[in-house]
Coordinates of C-alpha atoms and ligand atoms in Angstrom, one line a residue:
Chain A
X1 CA 28.0 -30.2 -13.2
X2 CA 28.5 -33.2 -15.5
X3 CA 28.7 -36.7 -14.4
X4 CA 29.2 -39.9 -16.4
X5 CA 26.1 -42.1 -15.9
X6 CA 25.7 -45.3 -17.8
X7 CA 28.5 -44.2 -20.1
X8 CA 27.0 -40.8 -21.0
X9 CA 27.8 -37.3 -19.7
X10 CA 24.7 -36.2 -17.8
X11 CA 24.1 -32.8 -16.2
X12 CA 23.3 -33.1 -12.5
X13 CA 23.1 -30.7 -9.6
X14 CA 25.4 -30.9 -6.5
X15 CA 23.1 -33.6 -5.0
X16 CA 23.1 -35.7 -8.1
X17 CA 19.6 -34.9 -9.4
X18 CA 19.3 -34.6 -13.2
X19 CA 18.6 -31.0 -14.2
X20 CA 17.4 -31.9 -17.7
X21 CA 14.8 -34.7 -17.9
X22 CA 15.4 -35.1 -21.7
X23 CA 18.8 -36.7 -20.8
X24 CA 17.0 -39.4 -18.8
X25 CA 16.4 -43.0 -20.1
X26 CA 15.8 -46.3 -18.4
X27 CA 19.5 -47.1 -18.5
X28 CA 20.3 -43.9 -16.6
X29 CA 17.6 -44.8 -14.1
X30 CA 19.1 -48.2 -13.6
X31 CA 22.6 -46.8 -13.1
X32 CA 21.4 -44.3 -10.5
X33 CA 19.5 -47.0 -8.7
X34 CA 22.6 -49.2 -8.7
X35 CA 24.5 -46.4 -6.9
X36 CA 21.9 -46.6 -4.2
X37 CA 22.2 -50.5 -4.2
X38 CA 18.7 -50.9 -5.6
X39 CA 18.1 -53.2 -8.6
X40 CA 14.9 -52.2 -10.3
X41 CA 11.9 -54.6 -10.4
X42 CA 8.6 -54.0 -12.2
X43 CA 7.2 -52.6 -8.9
X44 CA 10.0 -50.0 -8.8
X45 CA 9.2 -49.1 -12.4
X46 CA 5.4 -48.6 -11.6
X47 CA 6.4 -46.1 -8.9
X48 CA 9.0 -44.3 -11.1
X49 CA 6.5 -44.0 -14.0
X50 CA 3.9 -42.7 -11.6
X51 CA 6.3 -40.0 -10.2
X52 CA 7.3 -38.9 -13.7
X53 CA 3.7 -38.5 -14.7
X54 CA 2.9 -36.5 -11.6
X55 CA 6.0 -34.3 -12.2
X56 CA 4.9 -33.7 -15.8
X57 CA 1.5 -32.6 -14.6
X58 CA 3.2 -30.3 -12.0
X59 CA 1.6 -32.0 -9.0
X60 CA 3.7 -31.4 -5.9
X61 CA 5.1 -34.7 -4.7
X62 CA 5.0 -35.8 -1.1
X63 CA 5.2 -39.1 0.7
X64 CA 1.5 -38.7 1.7
X65 CA 0.4 -38.3 -1.9
X66 CA 2.4 -41.3 -3.0
X67 CA 0.8 -43.3 -0.2
X68 CA -2.7 -42.3 -1.3
X69 CA -2.0 -42.8 -5.1
X70 CA -3.2 -46.4 -5.3
X71 CA 0.2 -47.2 -6.9
X72 CA 1.9 -48.2 -3.7
X73 CA 1.3 -47.8 0.0
X74 CA 3.9 -46.1 2.1
X75 CA 5.1 -49.3 3.6
X76 CA 5.9 -50.8 0.2
X77 CA 7.4 -47.5 -1.0
X78 CA 9.9 -47.8 1.9
X79 CA 10.7 -51.3 1.2
X80 CA 11.3 -50.5 -2.5
X81 CA 13.4 -47.4 -1.9
X82 CA 14.7 -47.7 1.7
X83 CA 15.6 -44.8 4.1
X84 CA 14.4 -41.7 2.2
X85 CA 12.2 -43.2 -0.5
X86 CA 10.9 -40.0 -2.2
X87 CA 14.3 -38.5 -2.5
X88 CA 15.8 -41.8 -3.8
X89 CA 12.9 -42.5 -6.2
X90 CA 12.9 -39.0 -7.7
X91 CA 16.6 -39.1 -8.3
X92 CA 16.3 -42.5 -10.1
X93 CA 13.3 -41.0 -12.1
X94 CA 15.4 -38.1 -13.3
X95 CA 13.1 -35.5 -11.8
X96 CA 13.8 -32.7 -9.2
X97 CA 14.0 -33.5 -5.5
X98 CA 10.7 -32.5 -4.1
X99 CA 10.8 -29.2 -2.3
X100 CA 9.2 -30.0 1.0
X101 CA 7.7 -26.5 1.4
X102 CA 9.0 -23.7 3.5
Chain B
X1 CA -27.7 -0.5 -9.1
X2 CA -28.7 0.4 -5.6
X3 CA -28.5 -3.1 -4.2
X4 CA -26.0 -3.5 -1.5
X5 CA -23.1 -5.8 -2.3
X6 CA -21.8 -8.3 0.2
X7 CA -18.2 -9.3 1.1
X8 CA -17.9 -12.2 3.5
X9 CA -14.7 -13.1 5.4
X10 CA -14.4 -16.6 6.7
X11 CA -12.4 -16.8 9.9
X12 CA -11.6 -14.0 12.3
X13 CA -8.1 -15.1 13.2
X14 CA -4.9 -13.3 12.2
X15 CA -5.6 -12.9 8.5
X16 CA -9.4 -12.4 8.5
X17 CA -9.1 -9.7 11.2
X18 CA -6.5 -7.9 9.2
X19 CA -8.7 -8.0 6.1
X20 CA -11.7 -6.6 8.0
X21 CA -9.6 -3.7 9.3
X22 CA -8.2 -2.9 5.9
X23 CA -11.4 -3.2 3.9
X24 CA -13.7 -1.2 6.1
X25 CA -11.6 1.9 5.3
X26 CA -12.4 1.4 1.6
X27 CA -15.9 -0.2 1.4
X28 CA -18.8 1.5 3.0
X29 CA -22.6 1.1 3.2
X30 CA -24.9 1.5 1.4
X31 CA -22.7 0.1 -1.5
X32 CA -21.0 -2.6 0.5
X33 CA -21.6 -4.6 3.6
X34 CA -18.7 -6.6 5.2
X35 CA -19.4 -9.7 7.3
X36 CA -16.8 -11.8 9.2
X37 CA -17.7 -15.2 10.5
X38 CA -15.9 -17.2 13.3
X39 CA -17.1 -19.9 15.6
X40 CA -14.9 -18.7 18.4
X41 CA -15.3 -15.8 20.9
X42 CA -11.5 -15.5 21.6
X43 CA -8.6 -14.5 19.5
X44 CA -5.5 -16.5 20.3
X45 CA -2.0 -15.2 19.7
X46 CA -0.5 -18.4 18.4
X47 CA 3.2 -17.4 18.5
X48 CA 2.7 -17.3 22.3
X49 CA 2.1 -21.0 22.3
X50 CA 5.8 -21.4 22.1
X51 CA 6.4 -19.5 25.3
X52 CA 3.5 -20.7 27.3
X53 CA 5.0 -24.2 28.1
X54 CA 8.1 -22.5 29.7
X55 CA 6.1 -20.0 31.8
X56 CA 7.5 -17.1 29.8
X57 CA 4.0 -16.0 28.9
X58 CA 0.8 -16.5 30.9
X59 CA -2.5 -17.4 29.3
X60 CA -3.9 -13.8 29.7
X61 CA -1.0 -12.5 27.6
X62 CA -2.2 -14.4 24.5
X63 CA -6.0 -14.6 24.7
X64 CA -8.3 -11.6 23.9
X65 CA -11.8 -11.1 22.7
X66 CA -12.4 -11.2 19.0
X67 CA -14.8 -8.3 19.3
X68 CA -12.0 -6.0 20.5
X69 CA -10.4 -6.2 17.0
X70 CA -13.3 -6.1 14.6
X71 CA -14.3 -2.6 13.4
X72 CA -17.9 -1.5 14.4
X73 CA -19.1 -1.2 10.8
X74 CA -18.2 -4.9 10.1
X75 CA -20.8 -7.5 11.2
X76 CA -19.3 -10.3 13.2
X77 CA -21.3 -13.5 13.1
X78 CA -20.3 -16.0 15.8
X79 CA -21.2 -19.3 14.2
X80 CA -19.5 -22.4 12.9
X81 CA -19.4 -22.4 9.1
X82 CA -20.8 -25.6 7.7
X83 CA -19.8 -25.2 4.0
X84 CA -19.5 -22.9 1.1
X85 CA -21.4 -23.5 -2.1
X86 CA -19.2 -21.4 -4.5
X87 CA -21.3 -22.0 -7.6
X88 CA -24.2 -20.4 -5.8
X89 CA -22.1 -17.8 -4.0
X90 CA -23.4 -18.9 -0.7
X91 CA -22.0 -19.6 2.8
X92 CA -24.0 -22.0 4.9
X93 CA -23.7 -21.8 8.6
X94 CA -24.0 -24.8 11.0
X95 CA -27.4 -23.5 12.2
X96 CA -28.6 -23.9 8.6
X97 CA -28.7 -20.2 7.8
X98 CA -27.4 -19.2 4.3
X99 CA -25.6 -16.0 3.5
X100 CA -25.1 -14.8 -0.1
X101 CA -21.9 -13.1 -1.1
X102 CA -20.5 -11.2 -4.0
X103 CA -16.9 -11.6 -2.8
X104 CA -15.6 -14.3 -0.5
X105 CA -12.3 -14.1 1.5
X106 CA -11.2 -17.5 2.9
X107 CA -9.1 -17.1 6.1
X108 CA -9.9 -20.2 8.0
X109 CA -6.3 -21.1 8.9
X110 CA -4.8 -24.5 9.6
X111 CA -5.1 -26.8 12.6
X112 CA -3.5 -29.9 13.9
X113 CA -4.8 -33.4 13.0
X114 CA -3.1 -35.9 15.4
X115 CA -5.5 -38.6 14.3
X116 CA -3.6 -38.8 11.0
X117 CA -0.9 -40.9 12.7
X118 CA -1.6 -44.2 14.4
X119 CA -1.3 -44.0 18.1
X120 CA -0.6 -40.3 18.3
X121 CA -3.8 -39.5 20.1
X122 CA -3.6 -42.7 22.1
X123 CA -3.5 -43.4 25.8
X124 CA -0.3 -41.4 26.3
X125 CA -1.8 -38.2 24.7
X126 CA -1.3 -35.3 27.2
X127 CA 0.4 -37.8 29.6
X128 CA 3.8 -38.2 27.8
X129 CA 2.7 -37.2 24.3
X130 CA 2.0 -33.5 23.8
X131 CA 1.5 -30.8 21.2
X132 CA 2.1 -27.1 21.6
X133 CA 0.2 -26.0 18.5
X134 CA -3.0 -25.5 20.4
X135 CA -3.8 -23.4 23.5
X136 CA -4.9 -26.5 25.4
X137 CA -1.8 -28.5 24.3
X138 CA 0.6 -25.8 25.3
X139 CA -1.1 -25.4 28.7
X140 CA -1.1 -29.1 29.4
X141 CA 2.6 -29.2 28.4
X142 CA 3.4 -26.3 30.8
X143 CA 1.9 -28.3 33.7
X144 CA 3.9 -31.4 32.6
X145 CA 7.2 -29.5 32.4
X146 CA 6.7 -28.0 35.9
X147 CA 6.9 -31.5 37.4
X148 CA 9.0 -33.5 34.9
X149 CA 12.2 -34.8 36.4
X150 CA 14.1 -35.5 33.2
X151 CA 14.8 -38.2 30.6
X152 CA 14.6 -38.4 26.9
X153 CA 12.8 -35.4 25.4
X154 CA 11.9 -35.8 21.7
X155 CA 10.8 -32.8 19.7
X156 CA 9.2 -34.0 16.5
X157 CA 7.6 -32.8 13.3
X158 CA 5.1 -35.3 11.6
X159 CA 5.1 -33.9 8.1
X160 CA 5.4 -30.7 6.2
X161 CA 3.9 -28.2 5.6
X162 CA 3.3 -26.9 9.2
X163 CA 2.6 -23.4 10.5
X164 CA 5.6 -21.5 11.5
X165 CA 8.1 -24.2 10.4
X166 CA 10.8 -22.9 12.8
X167 CA 8.6 -23.2 15.9
X168 CA 9.6 -26.8 16.7
X169 CA 13.3 -25.8 16.5
X170 CA 12.7 -22.9 18.7
X171 CA 10.9 -25.2 21.1
X172 CA 14.1 -27.4 21.3
X173 CA 16.3 -24.3 21.9
X174 CA 14.0 -23.0 24.6
X175 CA 13.9 -26.4 26.2
X176 CA 17.7 -26.5 26.4
X177 CA 17.6 -23.0 28.0
X178 CA 14.7 -23.9 30.4
X179 CA 16.4 -27.1 31.7
X180 CA 19.7 -25.2 32.2
X181 CA 17.9 -22.6 34.3
X182 CA 16.3 -25.4 36.3
X183 CA 19.8 -26.9 36.9
X184 CA 18.7 -30.2 35.3
X185 CA 20.1 -29.9 31.8
X186 CA 22.4 -32.9 32.5
X187 CA 19.2 -35.0 33.2
X188 CA 17.6 -34.3 29.9
X189 CA 18.6 -35.7 26.4
X190 CA 17.1 -33.6 23.7
X191 CA 16.5 -35.1 20.2
X192 CA 15.1 -33.2 17.3
X193 CA 13.3 -35.5 14.8
X194 CA 12.2 -34.2 11.4
X195 CA 10.9 -35.6 8.1
X196 CA 13.4 -33.1 6.3
X197 CA 17.0 -34.1 5.7
X198 CA 18.2 -31.2 7.9
X199 CA 17.1 -28.6 10.4
X200 CA 15.4 -26.4 7.9
X201 CA 14.4 -26.2 4.2
X202 CA 16.8 -23.6 3.0
X203 CA 20.5 -24.4 2.9
X204 CA 22.1 -21.3 4.5
X205 CA 19.6 -21.2 7.4
X206 CA 20.0 -25.0 7.8
X207 CA 23.7 -24.7 8.3
X208 CA 23.4 -22.0 10.9
X209 CA 20.6 -23.8 12.8
X210 CA 22.4 -27.1 12.7
X211 CA 25.5 -25.4 14.2
X212 CA 23.3 -24.1 17.0
X213 CA 21.7 -27.5 17.7
X214 CA 25.2 -29.0 17.9
X215 CA 26.4 -26.2 20.2
X216 CA 23.5 -26.9 22.6
X217 CA 24.0 -30.6 22.6
X218 CA 20.7 -31.4 20.7
X219 CA 20.8 -34.5 18.5
X220 CA 19.1 -34.2 15.1
X221 CA 17.5 -37.2 13.4
X222 CA 16.5 -36.4 9.8
X223 CA 14.4 -38.1 7.1
X224 CA 12.1 -39.6 9.7
X225 CA 8.6 -40.2 8.2
X226 CA 6.6 -41.4 11.2
X227 CA 4.3 -44.4 10.9
X228 CA 3.1 -44.7 14.5
X229 CA 3.5 -43.8 18.1
X230 CA 4.0 -46.9 20.2
X231 CA 2.3 -45.9 23.4
X232 CA 3.2 -49.0 25.4
X233 CA 6.9 -48.9 24.7
X234 CA 7.1 -45.1 24.3
X235 CA 8.7 -45.1 20.9
X236 CA 8.0 -43.4 17.6
X237 CA 8.5 -45.7 14.6
X238 CA 9.0 -44.6 11.0
X239 CA 7.9 -46.4 7.8
X240 CA 11.5 -47.7 7.4
X241 CA 11.3 -49.4 10.8
X242 CA 13.6 -46.8 12.6
X243 CA 12.7 -46.4 16.3
X244 CA 13.3 -43.5 18.6
X245 CA 12.5 -43.9 22.3
X246 CA 11.1 -41.1 24.4
X247 CA 10.1 -40.2 27.9
X248 CA 8.4 -37.0 26.8
X249 CA 7.3 -36.6 23.2
X250 CA 6.5 -33.0 22.0
X251 CA 5.2 -33.5 18.5
X252 CA 3.8 -31.2 15.8
X253 CA 1.0 -33.3 14.3
X254 CA 0.0 -33.1 10.6
X255 CA -1.4 -29.6 9.9
X256 CA -4.5 -29.4 7.8
X257 CA -6.9 -26.7 6.6
X258 CA -10.4 -26.8 8.1
X259 CA -12.7 -29.7 7.2
X260 CA -15.2 -27.2 5.9
X261 CA -13.0 -27.1 2.7
X262 CA -13.5 -30.8 2.2
X263 CA -17.2 -30.4 2.7
X264 CA -17.3 -27.6 0.2
X265 CA -15.1 -29.4 -2.4
X266 CA -12.7 -26.4 -2.3
X267 CA -9.6 -28.0 -0.8
X268 CA -6.7 -30.3 -1.8
X269 CA -5.8 -33.5 0.0
X270 CA -4.8 -31.4 3.1
X271 CA -7.8 -29.2 2.9
X272 CA -5.8 -26.2 1.6
X273 CA -7.5 -24.1 -1.0
X274 CA -5.7 -23.9 -4.4
X275 CA -4.7 -20.3 -4.8
X276 CA -2.7 -18.2 -7.3
X277 CA 0.6 -17.5 -5.5
X278 CA 1.1 -13.9 -6.8
X279 CA -2.5 -12.6 -6.8
X280 CA -4.1 -14.6 -3.9
X281 CA -7.2 -15.3 -6.1
X282 CA -8.7 -18.8 -5.9
X283 CA -7.7 -21.0 -8.9
X284 CA -11.3 -22.1 -9.3
X285 CA -13.6 -19.1 -8.6
X286 CA -12.8 -15.5 -9.6
X287 CA -14.7 -14.0 -6.7
X288 CA -13.0 -16.1 -4.1
X289 CA -9.7 -14.9 -2.5
X290 CA -7.6 -16.8 0.0
X291 CA -5.0 -15.6 2.5
X292 CA -3.1 -16.9 5.6
X293 CA -2.6 -20.5 6.5
X294 CA -5.7 -21.7 4.5
X295 CA -4.2 -21.4 1.1
X296 CA -1.9 -23.8 -0.7
X297 CA 0.7 -21.3 -1.9
X298 CA 4.3 -22.3 -1.3
X299 CA 5.0 -19.6 1.3
X300 CA 5.5 -20.0 5.0
X301 CA 2.4 -20.3 7.1
X302 CA 3.1 -17.4 9.4
X303 CA 1.4 -14.3 10.7
X304 CA 4.0 -12.1 9.1
X305 CA 3.2 -13.6 5.7
X306 CA -0.5 -13.0 6.3
X307 CA 0.3 -9.4 7.1
X308 CA 2.2 -8.9 3.8
X309 CA -0.6 -10.8 2.0
X310 CA -3.3 -8.6 3.5
X311 CA -1.7 -5.4 2.2
X312 CA -1.6 -6.8 -1.3
X313 CA -4.9 -8.6 -1.3
X314 CA -6.7 -5.4 -0.2
X315 CA -5.4 -3.7 -3.3
X316 CA -6.4 -6.6 -5.5
X317 CA -9.9 -6.8 -4.1
X318 CA -10.4 -3.1 -4.8
X319 CA -9.1 -3.7 -8.4
X320 CA -11.4 -6.7 -8.8
X321 CA -14.4 -4.5 -7.8
X322 CA -13.4 -1.9 -10.4
X323 CA -12.9 -4.6 -13.0
X324 CA -9.2 -3.9 -13.3
X325 CA -6.5 -6.6 -13.7
X326 CA -5.1 -8.0 -10.5
X327 CA -1.6 -7.1 -9.4
X328 CA 0.7 -10.2 -9.4
X329 CA 2.7 -8.8 -6.6
X330 CA 2.9 -11.3 -3.7
X331 CA 6.5 -12.7 -3.6
X332 CA 6.1 -15.1 -0.7
X333 CA 7.8 -12.6 1.7
X334 CA 8.3 -14.0 5.2
X335 CA 10.0 -12.5 8.2
X336 CA 10.5 -14.7 11.3
X337 CA 12.3 -14.3 14.5
X338 CA 13.8 -17.6 15.7
X339 CA 14.2 -17.9 19.5
X340 CA 17.4 -19.7 20.2
X341 CA 17.2 -19.7 24.0
X342 CA 19.4 -18.0 26.7
X343 CA 17.8 -14.6 25.9
X344 CA 18.8 -14.6 22.2
X345 CA 17.2 -14.9 18.8
X346 CA 18.0 -14.7 15.2
X347 CA 15.9 -13.2 12.4
X348 CA 15.3 -14.6 8.9
X349 CA 13.8 -12.7 6.0
X350 CA 13.0 -14.6 2.7
X351 CA 10.6 -15.1 -0.2
X352 CA 9.7 -17.6 -2.9
X353 CA 13.0 -17.2 -4.7
X354 CA 15.5 -15.9 -2.1
X355 CA 16.6 -18.0 0.9
X356 CA 17.5 -16.4 4.2
X357 CA 21.0 -15.0 4.4
X358 CA 23.1 -12.8 6.7
X359 CA 22.7 -9.1 6.8
X360 CA 20.9 -6.3 8.6
X361 CA 17.2 -5.4 9.0
X362 CA 15.2 -3.3 8.3
X363 CA 17.9 -0.7 7.5
X364 CA 20.5 -1.9 5.0
X365 CA 23.9 -1.8 6.7
X366 CA 22.5 -0.5 10.0
X367 CA 20.1 -2.9 11.5
X368 CA 19.5 -2.8 14.4
X369 CA 18.4 -6.4 13.8
X370 CA 20.9 -8.9 12.5
X371 CA 19.8 -11.5 9.9
X372 CA 20.7 -15.1 10.5
X373 CA 22.9 -14.3 13.5
X374 CA 22.0 -14.7 17.2
X375 CA 21.7 -11.5 19.1
X376 CA 20.0 -10.2 22.2
X377 CA 18.4 -7.4 20.2
X378 CA 16.6 -10.0 18.0
X379 CA 15.2 -11.6 21.1
X380 CA 13.7 -8.3 22.2
X381 CA 12.4 -8.0 18.7
X382 CA 10.6 -11.4 19.1
X383 CA 9.1 -10.3 22.4
X384 CA 8.0 -7.0 20.9
X385 CA 6.3 -8.9 18.2
X386 CA 3.4 -9.6 20.6
X387 CA 2.8 -5.9 21.2
X388 CA 3.1 -5.2 17.5
X389 CA 0.7 -8.1 16.8
X390 CA -2.1 -6.9 19.1
X391 CA -1.6 -3.2 18.4
X392 CA -0.6 -2.9 14.8
X393 CA -0.8 -6.1 12.8
X394 CA -4.4 -7.1 13.6
X395 CA -5.5 -3.5 13.1
X396 CA -4.0 -3.6 9.6
X397 CA -1.5 -0.8 10.3
X398 CA 1.5 -0.7 8.1
X399 CA 4.7 -1.6 10.0
X400 CA 7.1 1.3 9.3
X401 CA 10.2 0.5 7.1
X402 CA 9.0 -3.1 6.4
X403 CA 7.5 -3.5 2.9
X404 CA 5.1 -6.2 1.8
X405 CA 7.5 -7.4 -0.9
X406 CA 11.0 -8.4 0.2
X407 CA 13.9 -6.0 0.0
X408 CA 17.3 -7.4 -1.2
X409 CA 19.2 -4.4 0.3
X410 CA 21.7 -5.0 3.2
X411 CA 21.7 -8.7 2.6
X412 CA 24.7 -10.9 1.7
X413 CA 23.6 -12.9 -1.3
X414 CA 26.2 -14.9 -3.0
X415 CA 24.1 -15.3 -6.1
X416 CA 21.0 -13.3 -7.1
X417 CA 18.5 -16.1 -7.2
X418 CA 18.6 -19.2 -5.1
X419 CA 16.5 -22.2 -4.1
Ligands
LIG501 C1 3.3 -22.5 17.9 C2 3.1 -21.5 16.9 C3 4.1 -20.4 16.8 C4 4.0 -19.5 15.8 N1 4.9 -18.5 15.8 C5 4.8 -17.5 14.8 C6 5.7 -16.4 14.8 O1 6.7 -16.3 15.6 N2 5.6 -15.5 13.8 C7 4.6 -15.6 12.9 O2 4.5 -14.7 12.0 N3 3.7 -16.6 12.9 C8 3.8 -17.5 13.8 N4 2.8 -18.6 13.9 C9 1.9 -18.7 12.8 C10 0.6 -17.8 12.9 O3 0.0 -17.9 14.2 C11 -0.4 -18.2 11.8 O4 0.3 -18.2 10.6 C12 -1.5 -17.2 11.7 O5 -2.2 -17.1 12.9 C13 -2.4 -17.5 10.5 O6 -3.5 -16.8 10.5 P1 -4.9 -17.3 9.8 O7 -5.8 -16.1 9.9 O8 -4.6 -17.8 8.5 O9 -5.4 -18.5 10.7 P2 -5.9 -18.4 12.2 O10 -5.3 -17.2 12.9 O11 -5.6 -19.8 12.8 O12 -7.5 -18.1 12.1 C14 -8.4 -19.0 11.6 C15 -9.7 -18.7 12.2 O13 -10.8 -19.4 11.4 C16 -11.7 -19.9 12.3 N5 -12.4 -21.0 11.7 C17 -11.8 -22.1 11.0 N6 -12.7 -23.0 10.6 C18 -13.9 -22.5 10.9 C19 -15.2 -22.9 10.7 N7 -15.5 -24.1 10.1 N8 -16.3 -22.2 11.2 C20 -16.0 -21.0 11.9 N9 -14.8 -20.5 12.1 C21 -13.7 -21.3 11.6 C22 -10.9 -20.3 13.5 O14 -11.8 -20.3 14.7 C23 -9.9 -19.2 13.6 O15 -10.3 -18.1 14.4 C24 2.9 -19.5 14.9 C25 1.9 -20.6 15.0 C26 2.1 -21.5 16.0 C27 1.0 -22.6 16.1

């Protein structure tokens, strides 16, 4: 489906995740973050950039791996993206929601 | 030319035992010698750990000697494996002995690692904090449940992936049933706590299972990533500061592959071995193959999956020996009964690309088993699984009418490919 994000029509799935990363830019990230009541600081961007790189290298994402990445620890990850940090952060980063296995 | 070649199987659990039984029909001395290594003497039927706490099975139903299931022409070595040196094609045992191999099959499974969470293996471990993923844990929990007078029961998953991902849900359902029968259901509050957003990972099955939880008065708490078990105040606390109090915590700790994979430099961060999901060949060494819970493929960690894998891997190993290309055939097929309590169960059948849906199994349109619907027949199917496991699965016999790759017939898909 299409959704207007930051003034542009963007293709998203039923949960609001971008289905085409090429449509993502920092403005889109900020707009999705604002919907979750998060205003992005440099620390948020460190995490977002890290997640995008991992996704590009096809590394499966998990809270455990983020916690051991050296980019943030899990505590800080939660304080940056409250409640369900990996789901929120991947949505802002414009990458798919991590499939938490079977 | 005349030198005997050696195939070594690491682990004589579900998957390793099946491989020994398959391969010995095809590979014979003097060309081939097959060795299987396990540190244990006993084979445990792990699906039985779910029933042990409720007194449905007794220990003798689920423990047998490993030797009963290993063919006579396969050499069984009862030793702890220290490490593998894949570049030298050698397995080193804990007693220092080294064994050379031409082909290695890794089937060392997965086990719980409660030490991954602060306070989990604390003073309350096996007092008010229990696991049921080990024989010892399930037995200790049985003894606790016999005398427990009620309160807050919390059934909890630490993190994914875990073996048999439906087992904790089944535990919650069986607990509901158990306390009903003891006439104390009103004294027990059951809460199901999961790091997932819902009851399961696949949408259709999640909807069905959440409906059942609701019907049985079981509360679900999703998106819970545990940080610690507070032993003093009997609470579990997540990284976001959410707290859930318990009187009895039944947790599934982090599952990991064996430490031997870390010592050998063969595993990922959870000690699972990177493996090609369609051929079951290791990603790093051509002559190493991996099946069962030990691999990192995105399939369920279940005995049924190991059974389907074993049929395909046997063929691939024979192809590898002949220098033929491997078949990219494994599709992630899993087939699991889900006990829902009160003498009923449901059945799910799925693979890498197709989520569980409603329908009939194994005969399209006929059943007798119903997919994704509760029935008494399914419950008998689950109990029959124990007999099938000991008498057919371990011996590598093909289960009639059930193929290694999933069939789409008799299933109610709304679209062809999901996930
Ligand atoms: C509670 C519970 C319920 C389940 N229910 C079901 C179900 O209903 N249906 C289903 O299909 N599956 C179910 N399963 C999953 C199923 O039991 C496993 O997927 C299956 O046993 C995996 O087989 P495996 O051979 O990979 O591992 P295992 O059977 O665990 O075997 C691994 C073997 O390797 C040996 N080993 C490991 N490391 C070493 C070492 N360093 N040295 C020597 N030996 C070593 C171990 O001693 C063990 O014997 C359940 C599991 C649990 C815990």
